[in-house]
Amino acid sequence: MATAKQKMVHWDPADIKAELIKKYPPKVARKRSKQIMINEAAENGTPEITANVRTIPGIITMRGCTYAGCKGVIMGPTRDIVNLVHGPIGCSFYAWLTRRNQTGPGPDDENFMNYCFSTDMQDSDIIFGGEKKLAAAIQEIYDLMHPKAIGVFATCPVGLIGDDIHTVAKNMKEKLGDCNVFAFSCEGYKGVSQSAGHHIANNQIFRHVVGENDVPKEGKYKINLLGEYNIGGDGFEIDRIFNRCGITNIATFSGNSTYDQFASAHQADLNCVMCHRSINYVADMLETKFGIPWIKVNFIGANATAKSLRKIAAYFDDQELKDRVEDVIAEEMPEVEKAIEEIRPRTEGKTAMLFVGGSRAHHYQELFREMGMKVISAGYEFAHRDDYEGRRVLPFLKVDADSRNIEEIEVEPDETRYRPRKTEEQIAALEKAGIKFKSYDGLAPDMEPDTLIIDDLNQYEAEKLVELLRPDLFCAGIKEKYSIQKLGVPMKQLHSYDSGGPYAGFKGAVNFYNEIDRLVNSRVWSYMKAPWQENPQLSAAYVWE
Amino acid sequence: MLLRHTPEEISERKAVTINPAKTCQPIGAMYAALGIHGCLPHSHGSQGCCAYHRSTLTRHYKEPIPAATSSFTEGASVFGGQANLVQAFNNIFTVYDPDVIAVHTTCLSETIGDDLPQIRKKALKEGKIPEGKYVMCASTPSYVGSHVTGFSNMVKAMTEFSESTGRKNGKINIIPGWVEPCDMEEIKRIASMMGVKSIVMPDTSGVLNAPLTGQYKMFPDGGTTMDEVKATGDAVGTLALGEWCSADAARALDKKHSVPCSVLDMPFGLKATDRFVDALRKIAGVNVPDELLVERGQLVDLISDMHAWLYHKKVAIAGDPDQLIAMTEFLVSLDMWPMHIVTGTPGKKFEKRIREITAELPFEVNVKAKGDLFLLHQWIKNDPVDLLICNTYGKYIARDEDIPLIRWGFPILDRQGHQYFPTVGYKGGIRLMEKILGAILDRKDRDDPEIKFELVI
């Protein structure tokens, strides 16, 4: 039970860390202590953190499951693929419209995202197997709606009873003829977090959809945007900026996306990776199979947006694009600067904590920097070591039992369609000019020394951190929101943005400044105590005057 | 159109559920467990279940929902979750220190056959459950029943802790069913108005409508205490509100300690509240005070005042069986016409009850247990209605078909008030009337041509 009354003004991160793990049983304390890192500059980078490991049972974690990562995160935002969940009703119900992925029906008037499809497995299906019911469900959906694709998602019992969803999908695809049916073995118990589900989704979408459409896509500067989920309309804002710059976004993986976007993704000339954690697999596979290089971008933060646009322009090495990008930045920035000038006196020096996702705890630091706010502690819910320490650690990552059972698909260069977009010399020249390919340095180098970086933060540690450090703002997800706010500290959801957004790009940055200004300066946080609690002494009896 | 792929023509579906009107057992068990004071719900399964239930309950209540999970991985799924659960007990009691852990299973742990009472026994033996602490166990397979079944199973699991001293304590057990925290509070208020000493179990009031004070209490002041749970065995009798939610627990108390029980409908609307009050009066041997009679009279007064706006208005409703039965009866008592009634929860008895309640209507109602909102929408397309009563998911139908919507049931993800303003009892009936009339009359004011637009209604 915490009361966040006193703020520790001068704190030693080692003391805070000790405080966080003090109450744990010894085994838990040992494990957690490896996932809590005091940031400092070390030789060749930052200190080592343990990540992507099992959550300790009974510790109230923020994490979800593999199904959530696969169906909820990656496949959820595609509007014209029917997502059929094979399992008891709950899994499909909870992932029904709860992630705020925005989309419109598009010119083909197809949008299944407002629907929830489930085989609603009953005990008889568990005992006798659910394959027949699954096949029948696919047929019923086809007869009702004629979608161009149906994705089938496995839930926990499906793997346990051994339903062969891939064969059912294959058979139904053949039977239906004009409907691509594919399945995802994303049972909730696989892996240690949502992250395994991202990987499974990436594999299957690459295997079954990417490269299916060779009808040429027009565009001078063709890119894919990977790892952007259009929460609160982020993707709309980024697309608006791309359009202004003359950049053609062939496919977004997967915000506001369509089947055809994925199918045509191999036609792009550059992959821009937003969320490294959830989608780097697709970026690597697209490079190996089709010869499309990838760069890391970030459209969270006005400066980061400008920087990312310049990176894209530098890649295409075309003066017309470079000029256009500079013009767009010059036109967009005044509004951003005006907003910063307005709010910064009220946000300057305030502190924030960010515990979210596999990239957002990093990306959003850009916006807080622009507001003059300091991020004193941050961490991811389901990231791997490379998201903290950079891809330089990839060769040293230990593959444990939980990672080993997530399929790695072998990709070979496509016989006819592999086409390196740049020569080795061009790549070398671009790298010399500062464009890094296949590169991500992670969160730690961007955080100040002596800040605390914590992986898979749990309820107890969150409460303790807020109690000890009393930040002006805490950012995490819906489950954490109200316990933090009960402490009198505003909490911003950075998974679903509460009800706000977009926060990406230039207009999104302005939205975010205003939202954070509203949160950290709200009057409500001064109402915790009634006047008689502040001044409990009784005075002499009142009389009417 | 938000639901542009829903055809008017109804075809039979045997395999696919579209836009469900139910969810799975464990979330109900979690909600019920939050109604025990000092209790931490625990989900014995992979961590996604717990995350989803916490998220959904949080979105509905805008309150913290603490709950832990056994965090199954593939290994635990193969070798069983015993080690995970025993470890979880130890960690939870050390770090969070609840009085009670209420464990429920999931489809995962049920499919592999984990036996909760056996694991609890082992944990006890190993000293992982400290003296004076409790572990409740409910089996809640997601592939049986619905969230309502899970609620019922957890409430039944509570009765395991009832004790009988052989001396009656003069109290009446009231099992309120899956209603809102404010409804549980209202039920207690009515009982106390009548001078009845009651044990309401579970009781989420003061837990899921807690104040903001600058202090976070993982275990808020509300909830049925374990002493009260134990004392249910010595009660004079039990009133179970709702066959689906509450009857099993009441019957278990009867079986275990011979505490006689009556199973009533949930007290929504005039008649069901009348029956509740009458049953409470009889079982406790008390008189109904005038104040309560005044509340009843106020509800009747409002019905008579506003009857014109309700008369023969067509209504579609979706939700859970106990709520729908009482609501359908209320609507019929207002001379409204409930036409389409859907619950996702299975139970042929439901359809039978609804047919009985609506027998005197001049048409045959569409009613389905184990139905879904997709079917409800198709019914509405075929036979339009004036009002839809549903959880938040109903707003997609309401907008497409341009029907006024009253949000009632679970979950409500986009409006406030359900935690604070009860809809049970006579006062709750007045609140329901206010909502119904507000929806119908707002629509009238929106649609009336200028010459028909009226100041006084």
mmCIF file of C-alpha atoms in Angstrom, chain A residues 23-25 28 31-32 54-63 456-461 463, chain B residues 39-48 50-51 54 65-73 76 81-98 100-103 128 218-219:
data_model
loop_
_atom_site.group_PDB
_atom_site.id
_atom_site.type_symbol
_atom_site.label_atom_id
_atom_site.label_comp_id
_atom_site.label_asym_id
_atom_site.label_seq_id
_atom_site.Cartn_x
_atom_site.Cartn_y
_atom_site.Cartn_z
ATOM 1 C CA LYS A 23 10.711 -7.354 -0.503
ATOM 2 C CA TYR A 24 11.108 -10.216 -2.969
ATOM 3 C CA PRO A 25 11.877 -13.821 -2.090
ATOM 4 C CA VAL A 28 12.799 -13.508 -7.436
ATOM 5 C CA LYS A 31 16.105 -12.641 -11.316
ATOM 6 C CA ARG A 32 14.605 -9.175 -11.165
ATOM 7 C CA ARG A 54 9.882 -15.693 -18.500
ATOM 8 C CA THR A 55 7.735 -13.652 -16.195
ATOM 9 C CA ILE A 56 7.762 -14.926 -12.651
ATOM 10 C CA PRO A 57 4.405 -16.505 -11.730
ATOM 11 C CA GLY A 58 2.431 -14.449 -9.241
ATOM 12 C CA ILE A 59 4.240 -11.223 -10.008
ATOM 13 C CA ILE A 60 1.589 -8.956 -11.448
ATOM 14 C CA THR A 61 2.989 -8.466 -14.915
ATOM 15 C CA MET A 62 2.009 -6.008 -17.625
ATOM 16 C CA ARG A 63 2.566 -8.637 -20.291
ATOM 17 C CA ASP A 456 8.990 -6.311 -17.707
ATOM 18 C CA LEU A 457 8.108 -3.928 -14.883
ATOM 19 C CA ASN A 458 5.409 -5.291 -12.597
ATOM 20 C CA GLN A 459 2.693 -3.796 -10.443
ATOM 21 C CA TYR A 460 4.745 -3.769 -7.253
ATOM 22 C CA GLU A 461 7.775 -2.107 -8.808
ATOM 23 C CA GLU A 463 3.960 1.468 -7.429
ATOM 24 C CA CYS B 39 -8.645 -10.858 -2.187
ATOM 25 C CA LEU B 40 -6.282 -11.086 -5.120
ATOM 26 C CA PRO B 41 -7.745 -12.972 -8.079
ATOM 27 C CA HIS B 42 -5.332 -15.359 -9.732
ATOM 28 C CA SER B 43 -5.592 -16.741 -13.234
ATOM 29 C CA HIS B 44 -4.093 -20.190 -13.608
ATOM 30 C CA GLY B 45 -3.153 -20.132 -17.260
ATOM 31 C CA SER B 46 -0.996 -18.274 -19.720
ATOM 32 C CA GLN B 47 -0.562 -14.626 -18.947
ATOM 33 C CA GLY B 48 -2.696 -13.335 -21.810
ATOM 34 C CA CYS B 50 -5.155 -12.438 -17.047
ATOM 35 C CA ALA B 51 -4.071 -9.427 -19.121
ATOM 36 C CA ARG B 54 -7.835 -7.131 -16.282
ATOM 37 C CA ILE B 65 -7.968 -4.430 -11.336
ATOM 38 C CA PRO B 66 -5.167 -6.262 -9.561
ATOM 39 C CA ALA B 67 -4.854 -9.922 -10.523
ATOM 40 C CA ALA B 68 -1.964 -12.324 -10.885
ATOM 41 C CA THR B 69 -1.242 -15.118 -13.305
ATOM 42 C CA SER B 70 0.608 -18.440 -13.346
ATOM 43 C CA SER B 71 2.328 -17.286 -16.572
ATOM 44 C CA PHE B 72 2.303 -20.679 -18.275
ATOM 45 C CA THR B 73 4.940 -21.289 -20.884
ATOM 46 C CA ALA B 76 4.268 -25.715 -17.963
ATOM 47 C CA GLY B 81 1.152 -25.866 -13.921
ATOM 48 C CA GLN B 82 1.652 -27.034 -10.346
ATOM 49 C CA ALA B 83 5.132 -25.596 -9.939
ATOM 50 C CA ASN B 84 3.993 -22.271 -11.377
ATOM 51 C CA LEU B 85 1.022 -22.033 -9.051
ATOM 52 C CA VAL B 86 2.901 -22.976 -5.898
ATOM 53 C CA GLN B 87 5.576 -20.435 -6.778
ATOM 54 C CA ALA B 88 2.870 -17.855 -7.451
ATOM 55 C CA PHE B 89 1.332 -18.407 -3.985
ATOM 56 C CA ASN B 90 4.667 -17.789 -2.362
ATOM 57 C CA ASN B 91 5.379 -14.662 -4.394
ATOM 58 C CA ILE B 92 1.914 -13.211 -3.980
ATOM 59 C CA PHE B 93 1.772 -13.673 -0.208
ATOM 60 C CA THR B 94 5.317 -12.303 0.164
ATOM 61 C CA VAL B 95 4.979 -9.294 -2.113
ATOM 62 C CA TYR B 96 1.308 -8.318 -2.123
ATOM 63 C CA ASP B 97 0.125 -9.892 1.127
ATOM 64 C CA PRO B 98 -3.587 -10.417 0.397
ATOM 65 C CA VAL B 100 -7.160 -14.425 0.140
ATOM 66 C CA ILE B 101 -6.035 -15.628 -3.251
ATOM 67 C CA ALA B 102 -8.942 -16.687 -5.456
ATOM 68 C CA VAL B 103 -7.612 -18.976 -8.162
ATOM 69 C CA LYS B 128 3.513 -21.673 0.885
ATOM 70 C CA MET B 218 -4.554 -2.703 -3.749
ATOM 71 C CA PHE B 219 -7.156 -4.092 -1.384
#
